[in-house]
XYZ file of C-alpha atoms in Angstrom:
190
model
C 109.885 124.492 81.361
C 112.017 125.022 84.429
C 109.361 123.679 86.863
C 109.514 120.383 84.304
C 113.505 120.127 84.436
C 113.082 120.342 88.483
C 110.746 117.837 88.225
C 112.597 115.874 86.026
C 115.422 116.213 87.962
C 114.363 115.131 91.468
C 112.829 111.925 89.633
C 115.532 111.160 87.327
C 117.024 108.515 90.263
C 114.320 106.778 89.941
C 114.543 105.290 86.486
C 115.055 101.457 86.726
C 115.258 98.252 85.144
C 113.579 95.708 86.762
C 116.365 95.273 89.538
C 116.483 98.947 90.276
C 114.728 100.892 92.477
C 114.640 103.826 95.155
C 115.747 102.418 98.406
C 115.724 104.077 101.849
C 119.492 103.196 101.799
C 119.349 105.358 98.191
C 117.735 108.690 100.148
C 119.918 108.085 103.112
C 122.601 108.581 101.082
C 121.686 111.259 99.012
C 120.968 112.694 102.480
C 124.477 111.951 103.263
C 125.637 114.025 99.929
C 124.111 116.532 100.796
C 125.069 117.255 104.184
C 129.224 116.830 103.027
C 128.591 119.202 100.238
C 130.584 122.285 100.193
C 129.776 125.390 98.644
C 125.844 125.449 99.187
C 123.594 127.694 100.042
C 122.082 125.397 101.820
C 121.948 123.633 105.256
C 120.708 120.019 106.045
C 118.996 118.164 108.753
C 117.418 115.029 109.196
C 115.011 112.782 111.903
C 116.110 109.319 111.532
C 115.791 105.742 112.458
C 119.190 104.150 112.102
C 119.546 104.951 108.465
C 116.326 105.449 107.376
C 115.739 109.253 106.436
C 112.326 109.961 107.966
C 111.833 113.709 107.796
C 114.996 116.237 105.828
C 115.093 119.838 107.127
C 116.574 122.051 104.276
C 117.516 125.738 105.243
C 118.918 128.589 103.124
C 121.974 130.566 104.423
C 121.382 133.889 104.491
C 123.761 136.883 105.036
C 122.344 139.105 107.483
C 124.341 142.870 108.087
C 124.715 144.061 111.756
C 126.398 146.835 112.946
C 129.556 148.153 111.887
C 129.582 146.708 108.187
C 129.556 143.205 109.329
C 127.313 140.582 108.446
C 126.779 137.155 109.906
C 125.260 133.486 108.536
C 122.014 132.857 109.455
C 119.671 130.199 108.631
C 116.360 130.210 107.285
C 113.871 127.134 107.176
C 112.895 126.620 103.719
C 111.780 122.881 102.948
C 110.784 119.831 104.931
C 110.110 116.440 103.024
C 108.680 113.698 104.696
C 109.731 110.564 103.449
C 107.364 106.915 103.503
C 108.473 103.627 102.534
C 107.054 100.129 101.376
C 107.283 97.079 103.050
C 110.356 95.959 100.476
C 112.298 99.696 101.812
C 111.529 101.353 98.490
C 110.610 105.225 98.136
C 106.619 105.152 98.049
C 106.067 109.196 98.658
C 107.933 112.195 99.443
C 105.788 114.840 100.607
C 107.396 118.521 100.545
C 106.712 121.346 102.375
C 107.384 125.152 102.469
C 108.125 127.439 105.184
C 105.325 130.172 105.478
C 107.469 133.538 106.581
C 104.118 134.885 107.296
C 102.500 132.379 110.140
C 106.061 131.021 111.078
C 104.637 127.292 109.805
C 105.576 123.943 107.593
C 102.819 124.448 104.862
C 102.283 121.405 102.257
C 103.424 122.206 99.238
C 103.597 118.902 96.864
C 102.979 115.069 97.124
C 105.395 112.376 94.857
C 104.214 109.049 94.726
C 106.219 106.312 93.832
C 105.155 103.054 91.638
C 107.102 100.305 90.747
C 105.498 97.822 88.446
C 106.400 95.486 85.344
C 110.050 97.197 84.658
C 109.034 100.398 85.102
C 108.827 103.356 87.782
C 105.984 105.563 87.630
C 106.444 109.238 89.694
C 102.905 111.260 89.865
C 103.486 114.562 91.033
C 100.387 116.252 92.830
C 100.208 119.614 94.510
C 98.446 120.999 97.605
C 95.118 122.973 97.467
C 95.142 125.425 100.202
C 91.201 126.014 99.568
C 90.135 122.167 99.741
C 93.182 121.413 102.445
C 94.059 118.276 100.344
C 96.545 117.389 97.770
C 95.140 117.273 94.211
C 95.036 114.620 91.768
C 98.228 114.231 89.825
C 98.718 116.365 87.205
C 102.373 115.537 86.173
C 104.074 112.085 85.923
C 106.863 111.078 84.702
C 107.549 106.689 83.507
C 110.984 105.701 83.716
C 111.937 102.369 81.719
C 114.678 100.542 80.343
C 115.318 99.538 76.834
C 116.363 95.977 76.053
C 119.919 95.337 76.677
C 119.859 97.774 79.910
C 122.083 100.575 78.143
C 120.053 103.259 77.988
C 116.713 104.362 79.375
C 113.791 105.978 78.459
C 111.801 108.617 80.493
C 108.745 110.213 79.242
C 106.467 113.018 80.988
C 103.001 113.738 81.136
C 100.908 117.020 82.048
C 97.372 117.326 82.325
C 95.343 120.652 83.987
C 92.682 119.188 85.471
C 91.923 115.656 87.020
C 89.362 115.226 84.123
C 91.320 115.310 81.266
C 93.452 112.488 80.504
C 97.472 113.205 80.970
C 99.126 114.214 77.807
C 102.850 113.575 76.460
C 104.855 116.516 77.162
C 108.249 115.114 76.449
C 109.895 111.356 76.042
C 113.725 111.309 76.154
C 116.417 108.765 75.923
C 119.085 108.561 79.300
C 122.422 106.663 79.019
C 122.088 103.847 81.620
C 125.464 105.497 83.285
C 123.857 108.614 84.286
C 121.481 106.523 86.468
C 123.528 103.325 87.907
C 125.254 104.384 90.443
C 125.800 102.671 94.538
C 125.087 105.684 96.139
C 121.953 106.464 94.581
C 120.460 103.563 93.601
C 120.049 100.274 95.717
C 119.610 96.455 94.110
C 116.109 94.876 94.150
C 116.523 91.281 93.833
């Protein structure tokens, strides 16, 4: 259930009507949040061009003793998500990656793929296989739509085990339109 909610989550900006979508000025700016945002255990860096968010760094903050009951910040690298875009500027994938304590290395972790057709967005979520050295076929997606009159939305998930079977409903939920209109996270299509 909790990996569903985190998926969920990171997704949830995407839900659009048919003038919404995920913009590069959209992850830019959640970038942007990010980096202000006090209190985390978290750190933030980013490769850009102008404001298009290319690559994020993400490191923990760790508190490390030294001598004489002291203990200082350090950080640790802990995800890297490479970002693509489409030709209109929209989010196409986010790939993420884990730092590997063990061989001191980026190692790819999951792939989201971003479609936006006929009203609705479609995430697929598909993870890495270390044995094959490819990412899988999807086995989660989540469809974000919205209902006539544009005040509330609908998101529903799928799940499947294997690329064979077909994907499966695993939940379908209404969303008040509020909780996803926003400036900074979502950017106009017209």
């Amino acid at each position: 259930m909790k990996k569903v909610l985190f998926f969920a989550a990171m997704c949830l900006v995407s839900l659009t009507s048919s003038a919404q979508t995920i913009t590069k000025e959209a992850v830019y700016q959640t970038y942007m949040n990010a980096v202000t945002s006090e209190n985390s255990g978290y750190v933030y860096n980013a490769d850009l061009e102008g404001n298009t968010v290319k690559t994020q760094y993400v490191y923990r903050k760790i508190s490390q003793p030294t001598r004489g009951n002291k203990s200082i910040e350090v950080l640790k690298p802990h995800l890297k998500h490479l970002y693509t875009y489409d030709d209109q500027g929209r989010l196409a994938t986010r790939t993420t990656l884990k730092w590997n304590e063990r061989t001191n290395d980026w190692q790819n972790a999951y792939l989201l793929t971003y479609n936006y057709e006929n009203g609705q967005n479609t995430v697929e979520c598909s993870h890495w296989s270390i044995l094959g050295q490819h990412f899988k076929a999807p086995t989660e997606k989540l469809v974000y739509e919205m209902i006539a009159g544009g005040t509330t939305g609908f998101v529903t998930n799928y799940t499947r085990k294997k690329a064979s079977q077909e994907f499966k409903l695993s939940y379908a939920m209404l969303v008040p339109a509020e909780l996803l209109y926003g400036d900074q996270l979502l950017g106009k299509n017209h």
